[in-house]
mmCIF file with all atom_site columns, C-alpha atoms and ligand atoms in Angstrom:
data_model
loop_
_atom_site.group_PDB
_atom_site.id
_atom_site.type_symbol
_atom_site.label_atom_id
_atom_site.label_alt_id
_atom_site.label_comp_id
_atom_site.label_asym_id
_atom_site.label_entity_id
_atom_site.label_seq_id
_atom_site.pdbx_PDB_ins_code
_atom_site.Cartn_x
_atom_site.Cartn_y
_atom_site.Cartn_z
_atom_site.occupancy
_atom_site.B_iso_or_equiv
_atom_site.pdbx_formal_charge
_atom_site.auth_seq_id
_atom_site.auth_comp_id
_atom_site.auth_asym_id
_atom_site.auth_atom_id
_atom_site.pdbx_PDB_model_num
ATOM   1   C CA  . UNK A 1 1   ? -71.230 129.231 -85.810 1.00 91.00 ? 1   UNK A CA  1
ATOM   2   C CA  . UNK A 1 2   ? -70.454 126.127 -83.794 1.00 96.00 ? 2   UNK A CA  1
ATOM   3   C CA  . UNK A 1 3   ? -67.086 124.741 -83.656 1.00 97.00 ? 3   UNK A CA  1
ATOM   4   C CA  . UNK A 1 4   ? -66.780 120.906 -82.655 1.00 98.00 ? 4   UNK A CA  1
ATOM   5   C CA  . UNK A 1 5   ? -63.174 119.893 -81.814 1.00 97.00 ? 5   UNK A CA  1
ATOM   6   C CA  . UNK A 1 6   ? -63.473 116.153 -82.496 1.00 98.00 ? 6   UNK A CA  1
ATOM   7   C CA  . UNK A 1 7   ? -61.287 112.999 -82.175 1.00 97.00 ? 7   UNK A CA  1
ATOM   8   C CA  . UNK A 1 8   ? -61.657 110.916 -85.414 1.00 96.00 ? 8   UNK A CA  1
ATOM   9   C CA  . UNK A 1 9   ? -61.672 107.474 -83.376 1.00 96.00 ? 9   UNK A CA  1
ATOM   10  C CA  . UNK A 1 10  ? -63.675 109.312 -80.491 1.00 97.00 ? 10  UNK A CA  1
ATOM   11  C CA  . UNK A 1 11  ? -66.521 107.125 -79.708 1.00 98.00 ? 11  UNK A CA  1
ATOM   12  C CA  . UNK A 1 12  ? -67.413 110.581 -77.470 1.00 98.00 ? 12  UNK A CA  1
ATOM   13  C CA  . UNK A 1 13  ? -66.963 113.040 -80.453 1.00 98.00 ? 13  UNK A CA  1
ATOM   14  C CA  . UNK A 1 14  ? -68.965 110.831 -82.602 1.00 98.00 ? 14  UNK A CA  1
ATOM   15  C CA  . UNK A 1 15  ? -72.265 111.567 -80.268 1.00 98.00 ? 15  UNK A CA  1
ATOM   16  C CA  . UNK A 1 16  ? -71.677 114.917 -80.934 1.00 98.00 ? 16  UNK A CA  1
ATOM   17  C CA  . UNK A 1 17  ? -70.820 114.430 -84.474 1.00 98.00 ? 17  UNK A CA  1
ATOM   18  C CA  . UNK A 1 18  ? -74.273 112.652 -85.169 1.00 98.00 ? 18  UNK A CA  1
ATOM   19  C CA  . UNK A 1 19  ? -76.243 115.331 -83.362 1.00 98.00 ? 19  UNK A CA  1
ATOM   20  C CA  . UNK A 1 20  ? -74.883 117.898 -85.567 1.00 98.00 ? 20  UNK A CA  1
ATOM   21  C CA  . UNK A 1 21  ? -76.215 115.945 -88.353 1.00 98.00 ? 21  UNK A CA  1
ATOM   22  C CA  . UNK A 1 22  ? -79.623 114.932 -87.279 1.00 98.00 ? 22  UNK A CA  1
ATOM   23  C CA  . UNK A 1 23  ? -80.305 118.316 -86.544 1.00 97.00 ? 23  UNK A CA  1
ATOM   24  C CA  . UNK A 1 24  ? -78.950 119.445 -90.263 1.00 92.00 ? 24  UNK A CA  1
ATOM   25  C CA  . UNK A 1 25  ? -77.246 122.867 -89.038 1.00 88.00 ? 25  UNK A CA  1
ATOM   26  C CA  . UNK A 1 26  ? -74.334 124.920 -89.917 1.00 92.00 ? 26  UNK A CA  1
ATOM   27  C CA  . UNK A 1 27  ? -71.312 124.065 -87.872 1.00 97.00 ? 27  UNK A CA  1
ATOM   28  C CA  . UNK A 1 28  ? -67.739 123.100 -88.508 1.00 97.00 ? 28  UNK A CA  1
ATOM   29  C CA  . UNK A 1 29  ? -65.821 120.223 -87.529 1.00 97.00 ? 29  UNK A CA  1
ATOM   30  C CA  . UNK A 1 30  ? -62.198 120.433 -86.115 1.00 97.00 ? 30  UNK A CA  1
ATOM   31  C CA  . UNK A 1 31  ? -60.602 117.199 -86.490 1.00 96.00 ? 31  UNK A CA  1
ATOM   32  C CA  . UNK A 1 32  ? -58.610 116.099 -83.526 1.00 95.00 ? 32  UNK A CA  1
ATOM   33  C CA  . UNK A 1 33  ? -55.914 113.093 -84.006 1.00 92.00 ? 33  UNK A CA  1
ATOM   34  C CA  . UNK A 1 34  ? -56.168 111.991 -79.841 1.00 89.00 ? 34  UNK A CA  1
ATOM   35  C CA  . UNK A 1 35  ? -52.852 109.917 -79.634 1.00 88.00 ? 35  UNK A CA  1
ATOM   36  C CA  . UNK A 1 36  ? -51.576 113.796 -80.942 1.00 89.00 ? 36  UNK A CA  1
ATOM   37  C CA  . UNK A 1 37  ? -53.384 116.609 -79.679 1.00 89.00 ? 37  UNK A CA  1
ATOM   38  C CA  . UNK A 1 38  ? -52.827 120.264 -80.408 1.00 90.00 ? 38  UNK A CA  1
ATOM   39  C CA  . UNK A 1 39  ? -51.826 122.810 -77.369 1.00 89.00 ? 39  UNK A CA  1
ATOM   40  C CA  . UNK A 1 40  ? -55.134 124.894 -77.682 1.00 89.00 ? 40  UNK A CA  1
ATOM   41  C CA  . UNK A 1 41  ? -57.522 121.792 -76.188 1.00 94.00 ? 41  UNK A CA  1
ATOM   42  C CA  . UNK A 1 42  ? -55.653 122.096 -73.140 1.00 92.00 ? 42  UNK A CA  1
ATOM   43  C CA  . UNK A 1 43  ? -56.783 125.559 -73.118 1.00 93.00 ? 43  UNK A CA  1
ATOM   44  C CA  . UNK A 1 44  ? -60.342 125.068 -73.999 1.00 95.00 ? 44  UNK A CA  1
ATOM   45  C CA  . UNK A 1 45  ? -60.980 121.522 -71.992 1.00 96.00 ? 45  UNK A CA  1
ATOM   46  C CA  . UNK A 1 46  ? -59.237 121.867 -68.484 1.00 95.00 ? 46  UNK A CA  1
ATOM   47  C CA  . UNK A 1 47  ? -59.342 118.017 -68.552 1.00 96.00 ? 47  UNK A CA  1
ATOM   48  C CA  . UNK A 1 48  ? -57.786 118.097 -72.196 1.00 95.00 ? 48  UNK A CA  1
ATOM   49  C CA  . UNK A 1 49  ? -59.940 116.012 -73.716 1.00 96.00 ? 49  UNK A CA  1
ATOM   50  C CA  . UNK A 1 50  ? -62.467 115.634 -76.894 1.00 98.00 ? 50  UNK A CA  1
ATOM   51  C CA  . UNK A 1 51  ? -65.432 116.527 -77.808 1.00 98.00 ? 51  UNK A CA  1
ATOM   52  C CA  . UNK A 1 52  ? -65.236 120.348 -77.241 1.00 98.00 ? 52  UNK A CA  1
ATOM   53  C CA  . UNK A 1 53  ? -67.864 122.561 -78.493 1.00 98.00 ? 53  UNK A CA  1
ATOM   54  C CA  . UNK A 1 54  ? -66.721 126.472 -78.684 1.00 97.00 ? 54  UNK A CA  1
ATOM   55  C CA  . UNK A 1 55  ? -69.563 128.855 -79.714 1.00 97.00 ? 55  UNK A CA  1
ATOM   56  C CA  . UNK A 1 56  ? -68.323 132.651 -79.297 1.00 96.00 ? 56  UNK A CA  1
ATOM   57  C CA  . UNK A 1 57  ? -67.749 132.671 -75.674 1.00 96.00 ? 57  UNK A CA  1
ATOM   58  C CA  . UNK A 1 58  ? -69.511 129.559 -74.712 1.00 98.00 ? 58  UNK A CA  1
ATOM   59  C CA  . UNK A 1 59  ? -67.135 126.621 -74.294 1.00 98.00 ? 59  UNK A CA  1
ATOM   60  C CA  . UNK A 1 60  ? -68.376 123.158 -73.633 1.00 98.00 ? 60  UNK A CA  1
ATOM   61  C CA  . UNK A 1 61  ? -66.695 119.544 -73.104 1.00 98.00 ? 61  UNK A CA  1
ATOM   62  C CA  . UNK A 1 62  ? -68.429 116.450 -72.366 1.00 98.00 ? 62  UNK A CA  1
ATOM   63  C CA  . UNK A 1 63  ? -70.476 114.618 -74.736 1.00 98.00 ? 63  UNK A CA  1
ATOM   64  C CA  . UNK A 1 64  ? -73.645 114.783 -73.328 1.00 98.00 ? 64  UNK A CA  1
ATOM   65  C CA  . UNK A 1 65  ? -73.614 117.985 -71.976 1.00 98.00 ? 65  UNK A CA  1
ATOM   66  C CA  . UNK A 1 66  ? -72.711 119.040 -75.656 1.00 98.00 ? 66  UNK A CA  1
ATOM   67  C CA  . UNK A 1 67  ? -75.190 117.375 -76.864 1.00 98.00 ? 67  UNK A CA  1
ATOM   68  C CA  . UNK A 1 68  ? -78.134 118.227 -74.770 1.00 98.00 ? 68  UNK A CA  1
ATOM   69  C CA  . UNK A 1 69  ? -77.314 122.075 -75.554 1.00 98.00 ? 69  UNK A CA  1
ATOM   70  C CA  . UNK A 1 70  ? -77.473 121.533 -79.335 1.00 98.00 ? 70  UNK A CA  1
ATOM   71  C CA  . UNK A 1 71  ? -80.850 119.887 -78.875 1.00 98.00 ? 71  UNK A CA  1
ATOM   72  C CA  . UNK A 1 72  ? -82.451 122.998 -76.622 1.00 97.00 ? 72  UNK A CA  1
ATOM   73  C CA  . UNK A 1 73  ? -80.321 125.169 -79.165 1.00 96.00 ? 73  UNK A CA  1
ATOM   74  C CA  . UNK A 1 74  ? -81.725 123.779 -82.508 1.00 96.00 ? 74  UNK A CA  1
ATOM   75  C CA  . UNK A 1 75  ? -84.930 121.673 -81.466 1.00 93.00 ? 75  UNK A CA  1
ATOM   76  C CA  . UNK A 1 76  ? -85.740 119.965 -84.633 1.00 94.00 ? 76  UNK A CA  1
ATOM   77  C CA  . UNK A 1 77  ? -85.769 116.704 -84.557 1.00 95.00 ? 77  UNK A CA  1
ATOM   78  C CA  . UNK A 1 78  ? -85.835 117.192 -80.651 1.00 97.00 ? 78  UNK A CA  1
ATOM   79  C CA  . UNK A 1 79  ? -83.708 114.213 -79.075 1.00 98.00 ? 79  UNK A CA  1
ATOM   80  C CA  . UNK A 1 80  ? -84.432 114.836 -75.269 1.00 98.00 ? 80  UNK A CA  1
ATOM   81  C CA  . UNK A 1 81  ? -88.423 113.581 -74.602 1.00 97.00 ? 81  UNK A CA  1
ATOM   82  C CA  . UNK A 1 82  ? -90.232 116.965 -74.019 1.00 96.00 ? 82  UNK A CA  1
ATOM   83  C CA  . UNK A 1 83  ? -91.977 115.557 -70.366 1.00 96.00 ? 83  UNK A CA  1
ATOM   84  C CA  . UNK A 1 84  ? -89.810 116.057 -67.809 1.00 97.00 ? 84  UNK A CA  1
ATOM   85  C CA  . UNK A 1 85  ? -90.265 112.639 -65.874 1.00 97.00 ? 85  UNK A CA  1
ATOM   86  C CA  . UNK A 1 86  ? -89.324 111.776 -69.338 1.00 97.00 ? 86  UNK A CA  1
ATOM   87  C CA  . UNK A 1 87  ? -86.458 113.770 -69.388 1.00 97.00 ? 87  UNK A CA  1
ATOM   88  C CA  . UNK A 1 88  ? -84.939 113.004 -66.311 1.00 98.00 ? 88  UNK A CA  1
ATOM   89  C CA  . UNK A 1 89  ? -85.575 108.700 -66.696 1.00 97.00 ? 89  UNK A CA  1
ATOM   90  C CA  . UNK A 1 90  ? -83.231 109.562 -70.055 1.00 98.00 ? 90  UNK A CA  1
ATOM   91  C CA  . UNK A 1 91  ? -80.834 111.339 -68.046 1.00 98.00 ? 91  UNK A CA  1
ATOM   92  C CA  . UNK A 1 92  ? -80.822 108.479 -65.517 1.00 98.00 ? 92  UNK A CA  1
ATOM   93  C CA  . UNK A 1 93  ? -80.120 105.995 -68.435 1.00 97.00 ? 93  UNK A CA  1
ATOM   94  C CA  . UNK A 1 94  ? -77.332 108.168 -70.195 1.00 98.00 ? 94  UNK A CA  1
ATOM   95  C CA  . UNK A 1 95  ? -75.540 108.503 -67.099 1.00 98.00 ? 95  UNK A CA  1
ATOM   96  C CA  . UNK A 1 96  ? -75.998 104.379 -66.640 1.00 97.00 ? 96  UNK A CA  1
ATOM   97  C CA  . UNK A 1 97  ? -74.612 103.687 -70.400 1.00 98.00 ? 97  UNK A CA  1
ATOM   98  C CA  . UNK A 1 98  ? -70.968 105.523 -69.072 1.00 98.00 ? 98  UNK A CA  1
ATOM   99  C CA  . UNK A 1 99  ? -71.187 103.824 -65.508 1.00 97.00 ? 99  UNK A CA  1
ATOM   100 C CA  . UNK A 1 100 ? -71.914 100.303 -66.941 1.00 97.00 ? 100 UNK A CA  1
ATOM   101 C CA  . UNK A 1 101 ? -70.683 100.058 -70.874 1.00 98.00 ? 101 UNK A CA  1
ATOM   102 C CA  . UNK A 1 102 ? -68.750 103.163 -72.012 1.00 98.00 ? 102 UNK A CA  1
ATOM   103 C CA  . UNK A 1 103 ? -66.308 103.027 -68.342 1.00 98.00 ? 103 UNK A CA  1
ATOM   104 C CA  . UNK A 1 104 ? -64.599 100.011 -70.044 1.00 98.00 ? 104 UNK A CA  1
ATOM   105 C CA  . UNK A 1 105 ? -63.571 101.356 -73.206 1.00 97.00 ? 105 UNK A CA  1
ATOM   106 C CA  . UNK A 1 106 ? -60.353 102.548 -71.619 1.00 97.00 ? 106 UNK A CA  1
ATOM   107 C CA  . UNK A 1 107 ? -59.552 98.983  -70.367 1.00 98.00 ? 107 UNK A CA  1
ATOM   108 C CA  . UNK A 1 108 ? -60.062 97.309  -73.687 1.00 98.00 ? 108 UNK A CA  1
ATOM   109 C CA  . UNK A 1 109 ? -57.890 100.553 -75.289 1.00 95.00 ? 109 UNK A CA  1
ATOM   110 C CA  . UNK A 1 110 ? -54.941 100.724 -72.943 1.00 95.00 ? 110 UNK A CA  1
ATOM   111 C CA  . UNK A 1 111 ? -55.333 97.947  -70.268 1.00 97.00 ? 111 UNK A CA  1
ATOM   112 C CA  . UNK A 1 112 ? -53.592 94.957  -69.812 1.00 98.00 ? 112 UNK A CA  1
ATOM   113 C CA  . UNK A 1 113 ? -55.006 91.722  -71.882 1.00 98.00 ? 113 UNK A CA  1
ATOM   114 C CA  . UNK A 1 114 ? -56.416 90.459  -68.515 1.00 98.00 ? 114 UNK A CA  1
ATOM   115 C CA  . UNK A 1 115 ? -58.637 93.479  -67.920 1.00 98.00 ? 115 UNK A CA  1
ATOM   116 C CA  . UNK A 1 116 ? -59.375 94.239  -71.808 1.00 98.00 ? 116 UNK A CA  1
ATOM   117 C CA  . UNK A 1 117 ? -60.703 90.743  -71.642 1.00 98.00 ? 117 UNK A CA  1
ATOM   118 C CA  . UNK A 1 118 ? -62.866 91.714  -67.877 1.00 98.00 ? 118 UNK A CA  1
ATOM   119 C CA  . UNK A 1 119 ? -64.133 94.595  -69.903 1.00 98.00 ? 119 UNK A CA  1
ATOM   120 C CA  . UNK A 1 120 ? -65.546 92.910  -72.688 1.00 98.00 ? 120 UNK A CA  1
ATOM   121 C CA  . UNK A 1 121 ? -67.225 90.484  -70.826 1.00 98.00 ? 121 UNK A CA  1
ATOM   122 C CA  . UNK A 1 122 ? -69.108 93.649  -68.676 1.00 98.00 ? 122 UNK A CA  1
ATOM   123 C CA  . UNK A 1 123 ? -69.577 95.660  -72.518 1.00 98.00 ? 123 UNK A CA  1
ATOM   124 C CA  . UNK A 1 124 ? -71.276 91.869  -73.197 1.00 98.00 ? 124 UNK A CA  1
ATOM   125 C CA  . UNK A 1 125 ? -73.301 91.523  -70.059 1.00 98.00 ? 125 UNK A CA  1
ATOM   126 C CA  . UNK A 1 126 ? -74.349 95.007  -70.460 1.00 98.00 ? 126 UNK A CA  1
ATOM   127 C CA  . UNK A 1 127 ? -76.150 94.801  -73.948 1.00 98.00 ? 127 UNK A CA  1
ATOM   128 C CA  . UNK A 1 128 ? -77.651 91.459  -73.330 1.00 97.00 ? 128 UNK A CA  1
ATOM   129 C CA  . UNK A 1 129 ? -79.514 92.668  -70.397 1.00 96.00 ? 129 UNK A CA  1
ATOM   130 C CA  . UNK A 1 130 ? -81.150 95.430  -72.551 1.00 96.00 ? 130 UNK A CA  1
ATOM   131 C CA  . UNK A 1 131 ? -81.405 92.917  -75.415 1.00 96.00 ? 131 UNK A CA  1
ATOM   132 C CA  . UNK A 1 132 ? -85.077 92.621  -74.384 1.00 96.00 ? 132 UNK A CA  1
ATOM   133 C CA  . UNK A 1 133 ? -86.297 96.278  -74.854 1.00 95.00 ? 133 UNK A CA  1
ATOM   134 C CA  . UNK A 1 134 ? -85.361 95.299  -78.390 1.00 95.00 ? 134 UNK A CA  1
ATOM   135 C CA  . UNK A 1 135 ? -87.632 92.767  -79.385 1.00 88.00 ? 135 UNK A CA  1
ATOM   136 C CA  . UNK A 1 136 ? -90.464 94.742  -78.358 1.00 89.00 ? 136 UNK A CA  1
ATOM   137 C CA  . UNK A 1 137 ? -89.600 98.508  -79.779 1.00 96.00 ? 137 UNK A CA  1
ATOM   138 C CA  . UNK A 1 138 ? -88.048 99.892  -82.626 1.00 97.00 ? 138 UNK A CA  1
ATOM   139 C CA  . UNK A 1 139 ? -85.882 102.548 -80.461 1.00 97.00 ? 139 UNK A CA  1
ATOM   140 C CA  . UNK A 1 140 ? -84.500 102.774 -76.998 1.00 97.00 ? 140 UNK A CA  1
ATOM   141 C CA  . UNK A 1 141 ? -87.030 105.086 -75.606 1.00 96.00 ? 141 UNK A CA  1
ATOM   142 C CA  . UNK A 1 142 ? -90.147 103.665 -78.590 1.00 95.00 ? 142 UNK A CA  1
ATOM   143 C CA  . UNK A 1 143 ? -91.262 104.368 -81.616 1.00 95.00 ? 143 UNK A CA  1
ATOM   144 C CA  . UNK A 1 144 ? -88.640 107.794 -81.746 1.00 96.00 ? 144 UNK A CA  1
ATOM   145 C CA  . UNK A 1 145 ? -85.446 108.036 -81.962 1.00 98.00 ? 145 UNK A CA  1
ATOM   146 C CA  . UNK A 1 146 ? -83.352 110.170 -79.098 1.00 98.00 ? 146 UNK A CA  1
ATOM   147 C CA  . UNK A 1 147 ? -80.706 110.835 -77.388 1.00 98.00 ? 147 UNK A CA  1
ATOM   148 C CA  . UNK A 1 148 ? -79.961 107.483 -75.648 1.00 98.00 ? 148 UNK A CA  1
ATOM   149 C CA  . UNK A 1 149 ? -79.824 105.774 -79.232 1.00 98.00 ? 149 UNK A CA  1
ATOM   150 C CA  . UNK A 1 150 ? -77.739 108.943 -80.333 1.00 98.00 ? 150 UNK A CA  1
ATOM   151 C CA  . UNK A 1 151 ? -75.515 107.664 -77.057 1.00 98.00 ? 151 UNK A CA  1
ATOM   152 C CA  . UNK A 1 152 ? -75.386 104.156 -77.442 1.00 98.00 ? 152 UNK A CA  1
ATOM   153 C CA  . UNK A 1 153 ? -74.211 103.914 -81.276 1.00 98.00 ? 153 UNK A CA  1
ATOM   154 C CA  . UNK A 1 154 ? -70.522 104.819 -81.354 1.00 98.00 ? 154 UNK A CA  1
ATOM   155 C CA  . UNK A 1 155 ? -70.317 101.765 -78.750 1.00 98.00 ? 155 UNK A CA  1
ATOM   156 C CA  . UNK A 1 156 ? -72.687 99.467  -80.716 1.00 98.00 ? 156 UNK A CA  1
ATOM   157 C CA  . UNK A 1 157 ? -70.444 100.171 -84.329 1.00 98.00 ? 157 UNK A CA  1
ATOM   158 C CA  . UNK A 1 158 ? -67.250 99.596  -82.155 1.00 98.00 ? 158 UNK A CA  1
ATOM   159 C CA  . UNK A 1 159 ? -68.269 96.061  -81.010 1.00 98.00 ? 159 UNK A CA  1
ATOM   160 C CA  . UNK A 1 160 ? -65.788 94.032  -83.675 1.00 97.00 ? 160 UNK A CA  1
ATOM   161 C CA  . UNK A 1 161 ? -63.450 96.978  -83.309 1.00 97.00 ? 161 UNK A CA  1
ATOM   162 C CA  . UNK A 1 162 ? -63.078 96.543  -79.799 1.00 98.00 ? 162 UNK A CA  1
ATOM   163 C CA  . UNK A 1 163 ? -63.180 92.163  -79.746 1.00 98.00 ? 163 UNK A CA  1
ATOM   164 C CA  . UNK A 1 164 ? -66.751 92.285  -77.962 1.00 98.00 ? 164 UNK A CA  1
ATOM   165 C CA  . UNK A 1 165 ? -68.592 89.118  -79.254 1.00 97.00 ? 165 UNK A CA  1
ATOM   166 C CA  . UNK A 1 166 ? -72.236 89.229  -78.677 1.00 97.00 ? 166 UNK A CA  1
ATOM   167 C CA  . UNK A 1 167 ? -74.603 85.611  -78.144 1.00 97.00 ? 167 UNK A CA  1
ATOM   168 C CA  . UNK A 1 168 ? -77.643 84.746  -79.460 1.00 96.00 ? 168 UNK A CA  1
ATOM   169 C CA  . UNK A 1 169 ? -79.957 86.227  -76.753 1.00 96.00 ? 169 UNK A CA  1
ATOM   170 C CA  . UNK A 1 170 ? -78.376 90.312  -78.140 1.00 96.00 ? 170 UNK A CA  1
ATOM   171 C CA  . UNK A 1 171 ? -79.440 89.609  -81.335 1.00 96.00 ? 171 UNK A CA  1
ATOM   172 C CA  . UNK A 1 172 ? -82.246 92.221  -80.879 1.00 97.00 ? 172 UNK A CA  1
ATOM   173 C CA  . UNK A 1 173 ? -78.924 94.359  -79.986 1.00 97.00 ? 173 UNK A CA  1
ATOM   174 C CA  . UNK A 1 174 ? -78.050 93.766  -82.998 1.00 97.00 ? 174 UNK A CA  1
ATOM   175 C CA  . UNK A 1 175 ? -80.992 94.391  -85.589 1.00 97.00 ? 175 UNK A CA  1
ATOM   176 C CA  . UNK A 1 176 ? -81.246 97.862  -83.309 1.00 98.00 ? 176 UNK A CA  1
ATOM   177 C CA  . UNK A 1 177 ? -77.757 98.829  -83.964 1.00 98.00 ? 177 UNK A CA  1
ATOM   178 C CA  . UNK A 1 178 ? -78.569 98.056  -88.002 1.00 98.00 ? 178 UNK A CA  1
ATOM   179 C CA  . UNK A 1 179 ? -81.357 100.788 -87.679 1.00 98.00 ? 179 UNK A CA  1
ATOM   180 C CA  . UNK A 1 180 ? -78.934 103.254 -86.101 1.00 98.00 ? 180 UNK A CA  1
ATOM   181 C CA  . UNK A 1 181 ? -76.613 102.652 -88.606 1.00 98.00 ? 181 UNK A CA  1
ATOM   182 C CA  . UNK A 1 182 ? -79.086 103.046 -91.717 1.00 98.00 ? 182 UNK A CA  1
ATOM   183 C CA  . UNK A 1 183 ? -80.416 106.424 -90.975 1.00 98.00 ? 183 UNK A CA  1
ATOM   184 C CA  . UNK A 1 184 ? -78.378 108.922 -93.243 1.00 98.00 ? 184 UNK A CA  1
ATOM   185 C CA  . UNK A 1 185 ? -77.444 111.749 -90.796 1.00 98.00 ? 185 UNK A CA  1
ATOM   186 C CA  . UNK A 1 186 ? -75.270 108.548 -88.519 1.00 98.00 ? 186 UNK A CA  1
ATOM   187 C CA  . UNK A 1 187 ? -73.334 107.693 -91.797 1.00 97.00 ? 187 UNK A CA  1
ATOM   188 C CA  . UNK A 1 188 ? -72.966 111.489 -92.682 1.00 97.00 ? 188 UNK A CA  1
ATOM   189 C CA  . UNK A 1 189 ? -71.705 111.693 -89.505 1.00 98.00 ? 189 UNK A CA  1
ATOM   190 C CA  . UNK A 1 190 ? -68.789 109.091 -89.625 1.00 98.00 ? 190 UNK A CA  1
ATOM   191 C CA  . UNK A 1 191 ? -64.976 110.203 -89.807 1.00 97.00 ? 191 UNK A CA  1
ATOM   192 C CA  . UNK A 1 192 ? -62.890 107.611 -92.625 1.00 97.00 ? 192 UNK A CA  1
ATOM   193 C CA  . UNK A 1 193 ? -60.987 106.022 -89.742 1.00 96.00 ? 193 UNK A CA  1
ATOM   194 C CA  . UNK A 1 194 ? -64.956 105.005 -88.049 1.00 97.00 ? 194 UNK A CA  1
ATOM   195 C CA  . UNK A 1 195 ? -66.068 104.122 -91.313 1.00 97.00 ? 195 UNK A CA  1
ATOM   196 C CA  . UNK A 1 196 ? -62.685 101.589 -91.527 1.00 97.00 ? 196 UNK A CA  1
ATOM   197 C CA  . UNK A 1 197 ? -63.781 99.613  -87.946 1.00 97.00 ? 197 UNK A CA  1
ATOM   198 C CA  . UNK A 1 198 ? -66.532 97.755  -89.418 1.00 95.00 ? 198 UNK A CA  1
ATOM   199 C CA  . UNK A 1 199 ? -66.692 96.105  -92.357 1.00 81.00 ? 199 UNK A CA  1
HETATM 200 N N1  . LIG B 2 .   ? -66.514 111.752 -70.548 1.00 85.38 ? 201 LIG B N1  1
HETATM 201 C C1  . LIG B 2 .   ? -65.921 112.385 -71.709 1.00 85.38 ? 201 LIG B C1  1
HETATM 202 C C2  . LIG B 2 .   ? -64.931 111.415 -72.310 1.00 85.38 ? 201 LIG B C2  1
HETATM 203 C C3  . LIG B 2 .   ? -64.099 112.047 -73.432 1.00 85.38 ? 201 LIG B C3  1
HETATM 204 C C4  . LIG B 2 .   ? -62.862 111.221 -73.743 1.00 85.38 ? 201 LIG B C4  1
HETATM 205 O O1  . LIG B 2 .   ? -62.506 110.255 -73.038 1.00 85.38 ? 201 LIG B O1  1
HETATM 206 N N2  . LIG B 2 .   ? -62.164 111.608 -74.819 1.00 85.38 ? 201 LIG B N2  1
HETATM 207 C C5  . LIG B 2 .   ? -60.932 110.958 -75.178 1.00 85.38 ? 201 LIG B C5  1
HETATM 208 C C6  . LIG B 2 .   ? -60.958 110.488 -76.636 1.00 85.38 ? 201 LIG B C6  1
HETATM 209 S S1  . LIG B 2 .   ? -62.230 109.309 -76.922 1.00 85.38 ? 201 LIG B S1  1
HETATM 210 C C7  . LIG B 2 .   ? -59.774 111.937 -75.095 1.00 85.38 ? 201 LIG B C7  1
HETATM 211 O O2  . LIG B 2 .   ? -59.900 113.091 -75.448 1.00 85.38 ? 201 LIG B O2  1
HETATM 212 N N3  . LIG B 2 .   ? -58.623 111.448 -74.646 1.00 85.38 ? 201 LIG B N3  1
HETATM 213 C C8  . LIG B 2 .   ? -57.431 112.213 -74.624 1.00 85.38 ? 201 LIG B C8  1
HETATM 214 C C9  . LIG B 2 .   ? -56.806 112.262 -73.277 1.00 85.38 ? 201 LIG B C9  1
HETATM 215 O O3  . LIG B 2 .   ? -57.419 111.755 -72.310 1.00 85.38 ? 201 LIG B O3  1
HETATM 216 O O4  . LIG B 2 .   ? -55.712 112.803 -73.195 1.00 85.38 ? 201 LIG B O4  1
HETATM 217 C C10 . LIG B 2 .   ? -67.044 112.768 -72.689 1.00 85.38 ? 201 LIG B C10 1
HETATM 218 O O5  . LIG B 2 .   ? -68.128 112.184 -72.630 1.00 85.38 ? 201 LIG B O5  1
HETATM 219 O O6  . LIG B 2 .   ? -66.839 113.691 -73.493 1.00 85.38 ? 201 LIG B O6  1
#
């Protein structure tokens, strides 16, 4: 069985945490409190952070590479496209989510008030230029929904959490997080302290 060690305010952990869902699987959770953590995740994630998958004597860390070994693992619903020109434009756009939206989480966490603000305004910039892709498509990649929407949620349900305030051009933003939200296996997914950042 899979073992997810996962921080319960992890916007990381929660990608992995939804995965496991959508794909409806047997697994088990470890809850990791991050402002706490126990010795051993030092021992199974050199760089001693969350998400960490351990499954026998495979041991993975980082979100996405987590995640994309679930989906070849258990490939129902599959959340990578099949095509590989496909494959590789998602790849391109999971790696752009960290470089332009997720890299400022840690400012707005533990910077000063000057860069939290900085960040915010880039997490803002960021969503209103994809705001368009929105009004046209129900998903991030069409009609199905994938890994980059899989990606993109934990930051989407943070927004109030972490003081981003989106104008009226994200609205499409918006309605597209309310679909991520609604699907059952994102909810299912949700630790009590996620659950408490949005009301
Ligand atoms: N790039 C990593 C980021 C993981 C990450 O930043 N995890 C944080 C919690 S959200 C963590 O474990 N922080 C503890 C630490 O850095 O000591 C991923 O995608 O998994």
């Amino acid at each position: 069985m899979m073992t997810l060690y996962s921080g319960t305010t992890c916007p990381f952990s929660q990608r992995c945490r939804i995965v496991l869902f959508e794909k409806g699987m047997d697994f088990q959770i470890v809850d990791v409190d991050v402002f706490n953590k126990p010795e051993d995740i030092a021992v199974i994630n050199p760089y001693g952070k969350v998400p960490a998958l351990v499954e026998r004597d495979l041991i993975l860390y980082e979100a996405n590479i987590i995640n994309e070994y679930i989906d070849e693992r258990f490939p129902h619903p599959q959340l990578m496209p099949a095509d590989p020109v496909a494959r590789a434009r998602a790849r391109l756009f999971l790696h752009r989510f960290e470089q332009d939206l997720f890299s400022h989480i840690p400012a707005i966490e533990h910077g000063s008030d000057k860069e939290a603000d900085q960040a915010r305004l880039a997490i803002r910039d960021g969503l209103t230029q994809i705001a368009p892709i929105f009004a046209k498509q129900k998903y991030m990649l069409g009609d199905d929904y994938s890994m980059l929407d899989v990606a993109i949620a934990p930051l989407l349900w943070r927004l109030d959490h972490y003081g981003v305030k989106l104008g009226k051009e994200a609205v499409p933003v918006m309605k597209y997080a309310e679909r991520l939200f609604a699907r059952p296996a994102y909810f299912e997914a949700m630790t009590p302290s996620e659950k408490a950042m949005r009301k």
